[in-house]
Short mmCIF file of C-alpha atoms in Angstrom, two decimals:
data_model
loop_
_atom_site.label_atom_id
_atom_site.label_comp_id
_atom_site.label_asym_id
_atom_site.label_seq_id
_atom_site.Cartn_x
_atom_site.Cartn_y
_atom_site.Cartn_z
CA MET A 28 139.50 20.54 127.50
CA HIS A 29 140.50 16.90 127.70
CA SER A 30 138.98 13.50 127.03
CA SER A 31 139.28 10.37 129.12
CA VAL A 32 140.04 7.11 127.33
CA LEU A 33 139.60 3.68 128.86
CA ALA A 34 141.40 0.73 127.27
CA VAL A 35 140.42 -2.83 128.21
CA ASP A 36 142.90 -5.43 126.97
CA ILE A 37 141.45 -8.95 127.23
CA GLY A 38 144.27 -11.47 127.05
CA LEU A 39 144.20 -15.24 127.32
CA ALA A 40 145.30 -15.30 130.97
CA GLU A 41 144.70 -11.80 132.30
CA ILE A 42 142.87 -8.52 131.79
CA ARG A 43 144.71 -5.21 131.66
CA ILE A 44 142.78 -1.97 132.09
CA ILE A 45 144.31 1.46 131.54
CA GLN A 46 142.75 4.89 131.79
CA VAL A 47 144.40 7.97 130.31
CA ASN A 48 143.47 11.62 129.93
CA LYS A 49 144.24 13.09 126.53
CA ARG A 50 145.10 16.77 126.44
CA ALA A 51 146.19 18.94 123.53
CA ASN A 52 149.85 17.96 123.64
CA SER A 53 150.11 15.25 126.26
CA ILE A 54 148.69 12.01 127.60
CA GLU A 55 148.34 11.49 131.36
CA LEU A 56 148.16 7.99 132.83
CA VAL A 57 145.35 7.99 135.41
CA ASN A 58 144.74 4.33 136.30
CA CYS A 59 146.29 0.96 135.54
CA PHE A 60 144.95 -2.43 136.65
CA ARG A 61 145.65 -6.13 136.07
CA HIS A 62 143.49 -9.14 136.87
CA GLN A 63 144.48 -12.79 136.47
CA LEU A 64 141.74 -14.83 134.82
CA SER A 65 140.60 -18.16 136.21
CA GLY A 66 137.35 -18.75 134.31
CA GLY A 67 135.44 -17.88 131.15
CA GLU A 68 133.29 -14.95 130.07
CA ASP A 69 131.68 -14.60 133.51
CA ASP A 70 135.08 -14.12 135.13
CA ILE A 71 136.03 -11.52 132.52
CA SER A 72 132.85 -9.48 132.86
CA SER A 73 132.77 -9.61 136.67
CA ALA A 74 136.42 -8.54 136.89
CA ILE A 75 135.92 -5.61 134.52
CA LYS A 76 132.77 -4.50 136.35
CA GLN A 77 134.44 -4.76 139.76
CA ILE A 78 137.47 -2.72 138.70
CA ILE A 79 135.37 0.01 137.07
CA THR A 80 132.87 0.18 139.95
CA GLU A 81 135.35 0.13 142.83
CA ASN A 82 137.50 2.82 141.23
CA LYS A 83 134.56 4.93 139.98
CA ILE A 84 135.98 5.03 136.47
CA ARG A 85 134.28 7.22 133.89
CA ALA A 86 135.51 7.57 130.33
CA ASP A 87 134.50 9.40 127.16
CA VAL A 88 135.89 6.70 124.89
CA VAL A 89 136.28 2.96 125.50
CA ILE A 90 138.67 0.85 123.44
CA ALA A 91 138.69 -2.94 123.75
CA GLY A 92 141.72 -5.00 122.85
CA ILE A 93 141.69 -8.62 121.70
CA SER A 94 144.84 -10.72 121.94
CA SER A 95 146.46 -11.26 118.56
CA GLN A 96 146.99 -14.84 119.72
CA ARG A 97 143.36 -15.27 118.69
CA ALA A 98 144.01 -13.93 115.19
CA ILE A 99 145.48 -15.40 112.03
CA PHE A 100 147.82 -13.33 109.86
CA ARG A 101 148.68 -13.95 106.23
CA ASP A 102 150.63 -12.31 103.42
CA LEU A 103 148.91 -12.47 100.05
CA SER A 104 149.68 -11.33 96.50
CA LEU A 105 146.88 -10.58 94.04
CA PRO A 106 147.18 -9.79 90.32
CA PHE A 107 145.21 -6.54 90.60
CA GLN A 108 145.06 -3.34 92.68
CA ASP A 109 141.38 -2.39 92.72
CA LEU A 110 140.42 -2.05 96.40
CA ALA A 111 136.77 -2.97 95.90
CA LYS A 112 137.76 -6.13 94.10
CA ILE A 113 140.35 -6.98 96.75
CA ALA A 114 137.75 -6.57 99.51
CA LYS A 115 135.43 -9.00 97.73
CA VAL A 116 137.92 -11.81 97.19
CA VAL A 117 140.35 -11.58 100.11
CA LYS A 118 138.38 -13.82 102.49
CA TYR A 119 138.09 -16.57 99.91
CA GLU A 120 141.79 -16.39 99.10
CA VAL A 121 142.66 -16.79 102.77
CA GLU A 122 139.96 -19.35 103.66
CA PRO A 123 142.09 -22.48 102.94
CA SER A 124 144.43 -21.49 105.77
CA LEU A 125 141.66 -20.81 108.30
CA PRO A 126 140.43 -23.32 110.91
CA TYR A 127 136.88 -22.05 110.35
CA PRO A 128 134.76 -21.03 107.33
CA ALA A 129 135.43 -17.57 105.92
CA GLU A 130 131.82 -16.60 106.63
CA GLU A 131 132.51 -17.09 110.35
CA ALA A 132 135.41 -14.63 110.41
CA VAL A 133 136.01 -10.91 110.20
CA PHE A 134 138.88 -9.64 108.07
CA ALA A 135 141.05 -6.56 107.84
CA PHE A 136 143.77 -5.99 105.29
CA GLN A 137 146.39 -3.44 104.38
CA VAL A 138 147.65 -3.03 100.83
CA HIS A 139 151.37 -2.53 100.63
CA GLN A 140 152.79 -0.46 97.81
CA GLY A 141 151.39 -1.58 94.47
CA LYS A 142 153.72 -3.07 91.90
CA SER A 143 154.35 -1.72 88.41
CA ASN A 144 152.87 -4.88 86.87
CA GLY A 145 149.47 -4.08 88.39
CA SER A 146 149.61 -6.62 91.21
CA SER A 147 149.41 -5.88 94.94
CA ASP A 148 150.83 -7.33 98.14
CA LEU A 149 148.56 -7.54 101.17
CA PHE A 150 148.90 -8.10 104.89
CA ILE A 151 145.73 -9.71 106.22
CA ALA A 152 144.35 -10.32 109.71
CA SER A 153 141.35 -12.53 110.44
CA VAL A 154 139.51 -13.24 113.67
CA SER A 155 136.61 -15.56 114.36
CA LYS A 156 133.31 -13.71 114.73
CA GLU A 157 132.72 -15.72 117.90
CA VAL A 158 135.89 -14.25 119.45
CA VAL A 159 134.63 -10.74 118.73
CA ALA A 160 131.14 -11.62 119.97
CA SER A 161 132.57 -13.09 123.18
CA CYS A 162 134.54 -9.89 123.78
CA CYS A 163 131.41 -7.79 123.26
CA ARG A 164 129.34 -10.00 125.58
CA SER A 165 131.90 -9.77 128.37
CA LEU A 166 132.08 -5.99 128.08
CA ASN A 167 128.33 -5.49 127.79
CA GLU A 168 127.68 -7.68 130.83
CA ALA A 169 130.12 -5.46 132.71
CA GLY A 170 128.15 -2.39 131.62
CA VAL A 171 130.79 -1.30 129.10
CA ASP A 172 129.94 -0.30 125.53
CA PRO A 173 133.17 -0.20 123.49
CA HIS A 174 133.59 2.43 120.78
CA TYR A 175 136.41 0.48 119.12
CA ILE A 176 137.66 -3.11 119.18
CA LEU A 177 141.27 -3.67 118.12
CA LEU A 178 143.84 -6.43 118.09
CA ASP A 179 146.68 -5.64 120.48
CA CYS A 180 149.17 -5.56 117.60
CA ILE A 181 147.05 -2.96 115.79
CA ALA A 182 147.10 -0.78 118.90
CA LEU A 183 150.90 -0.98 118.89
CA TYR A 184 150.96 -0.20 115.16
CA ASN A 185 148.76 2.88 115.68
CA LEU A 186 151.02 4.04 118.52
CA ALA A 187 154.13 3.74 116.33
CA VAL A 188 152.55 5.58 113.39
CA GLN A 189 151.36 8.42 115.62
CA SER A 190 154.60 8.64 117.61
CA PHE A 191 156.95 8.60 114.60
CA PRO A 192 154.91 10.08 111.72
CA SER A 193 157.91 10.98 109.55
CA CYS A 194 160.07 7.93 110.27
CA GLN A 195 160.62 5.54 107.36
CA ASP A 196 162.97 3.20 109.22
CA VAL A 197 161.90 -0.31 110.14
CA ILE A 198 160.61 -0.30 113.74
CA ALA A 199 160.36 -3.43 115.90
CA LEU A 200 157.75 -3.21 118.65
CA ILE A 201 158.23 -5.86 121.35
CA ASP A 202 155.50 -6.34 123.95
CA ILE A 203 156.31 -8.86 126.69
CA ASN A 204 153.90 -10.15 129.30
CA GLU A 205 153.43 -13.39 131.22
CA GLU A 206 151.43 -14.95 128.38
CA ARG A 207 153.54 -14.28 125.33
CA ILE A 208 156.05 -12.12 123.50
CA LEU A 209 154.40 -10.07 120.75
CA LEU A 210 156.64 -8.86 117.93
CA THR A 211 155.19 -6.26 115.56
CA ILE A 212 157.24 -4.85 112.68
CA VAL A 213 156.29 -1.47 111.19
CA GLN A 214 157.81 0.70 108.47
CA GLY A 215 156.27 4.10 107.86
CA ASP A 216 152.53 3.50 107.79
CA GLN A 217 152.93 -0.14 106.76
CA LEU A 218 152.32 -3.08 109.10
CA LEU A 219 154.80 -5.67 107.86
CA PHE A 220 154.84 -8.54 110.33
CA VAL A 221 153.19 -9.89 113.48
CA ARG A 222 154.35 -12.88 115.49
CA ASN A 223 153.31 -14.21 118.90
CA ILE A 224 155.84 -16.31 120.81
CA SER A 225 154.27 -18.25 123.67
CA HIS A 226 156.12 -19.06 126.87
CA PRO A 227 153.51 -20.90 128.98
CA ASN A 228 155.91 -22.42 131.48
CA ARG A 229 158.58 -19.76 131.60
CA ARG A 230 158.69 -17.04 134.25
CA LEU A 231 160.20 -13.89 132.75
CA TRP A 232 159.89 -11.78 135.86
CA PRO A 233 161.36 -12.47 139.32
CA GLU A 234 159.01 -13.42 142.13
CA GLU A 235 157.76 -10.44 144.11
CA SER A 236 159.20 -10.28 147.61
#
């Protein structure tokens, strides 16, 4: 028995689509596609629909990825450790550093190890609700209903945690494409750092002959 997983990674300049089959102890790569973007949501949805239709792709689970270039990351210290209280105040604590009101964003946070003085250190990610809505519209117009929507750095984090469950060393995950270099730092089950380094006018790969 196996399940088929389709991952749709929507970047700023291209779409990457991967299909894998998950078996008990292995993952098999079935399909891999790339499409350079030249327009807005219509281009995204039409490209996704064309790839899925032409290749007759069927999947049990669909995961959508949003570029972490569209997210804002912050470290934050709070003088308490109660998770319910943290969840209530975190968006207001981060709001001064956002280019949009906190009510127009979605937030996720991870609490790092609590301190003996009762305080807590957090790693926070925020994304505009419009970015998430745009992703959903593009997928829905392509006939795709995502089960999960993740930032690309979170997908890398999940991969590291699952691949090295007992490792407590600091792991640097470096993802390079033609848009940016994504650096994600993980230690154990803690996401410590995310940084995007843009290279808009630099060709990292040689021209295809």
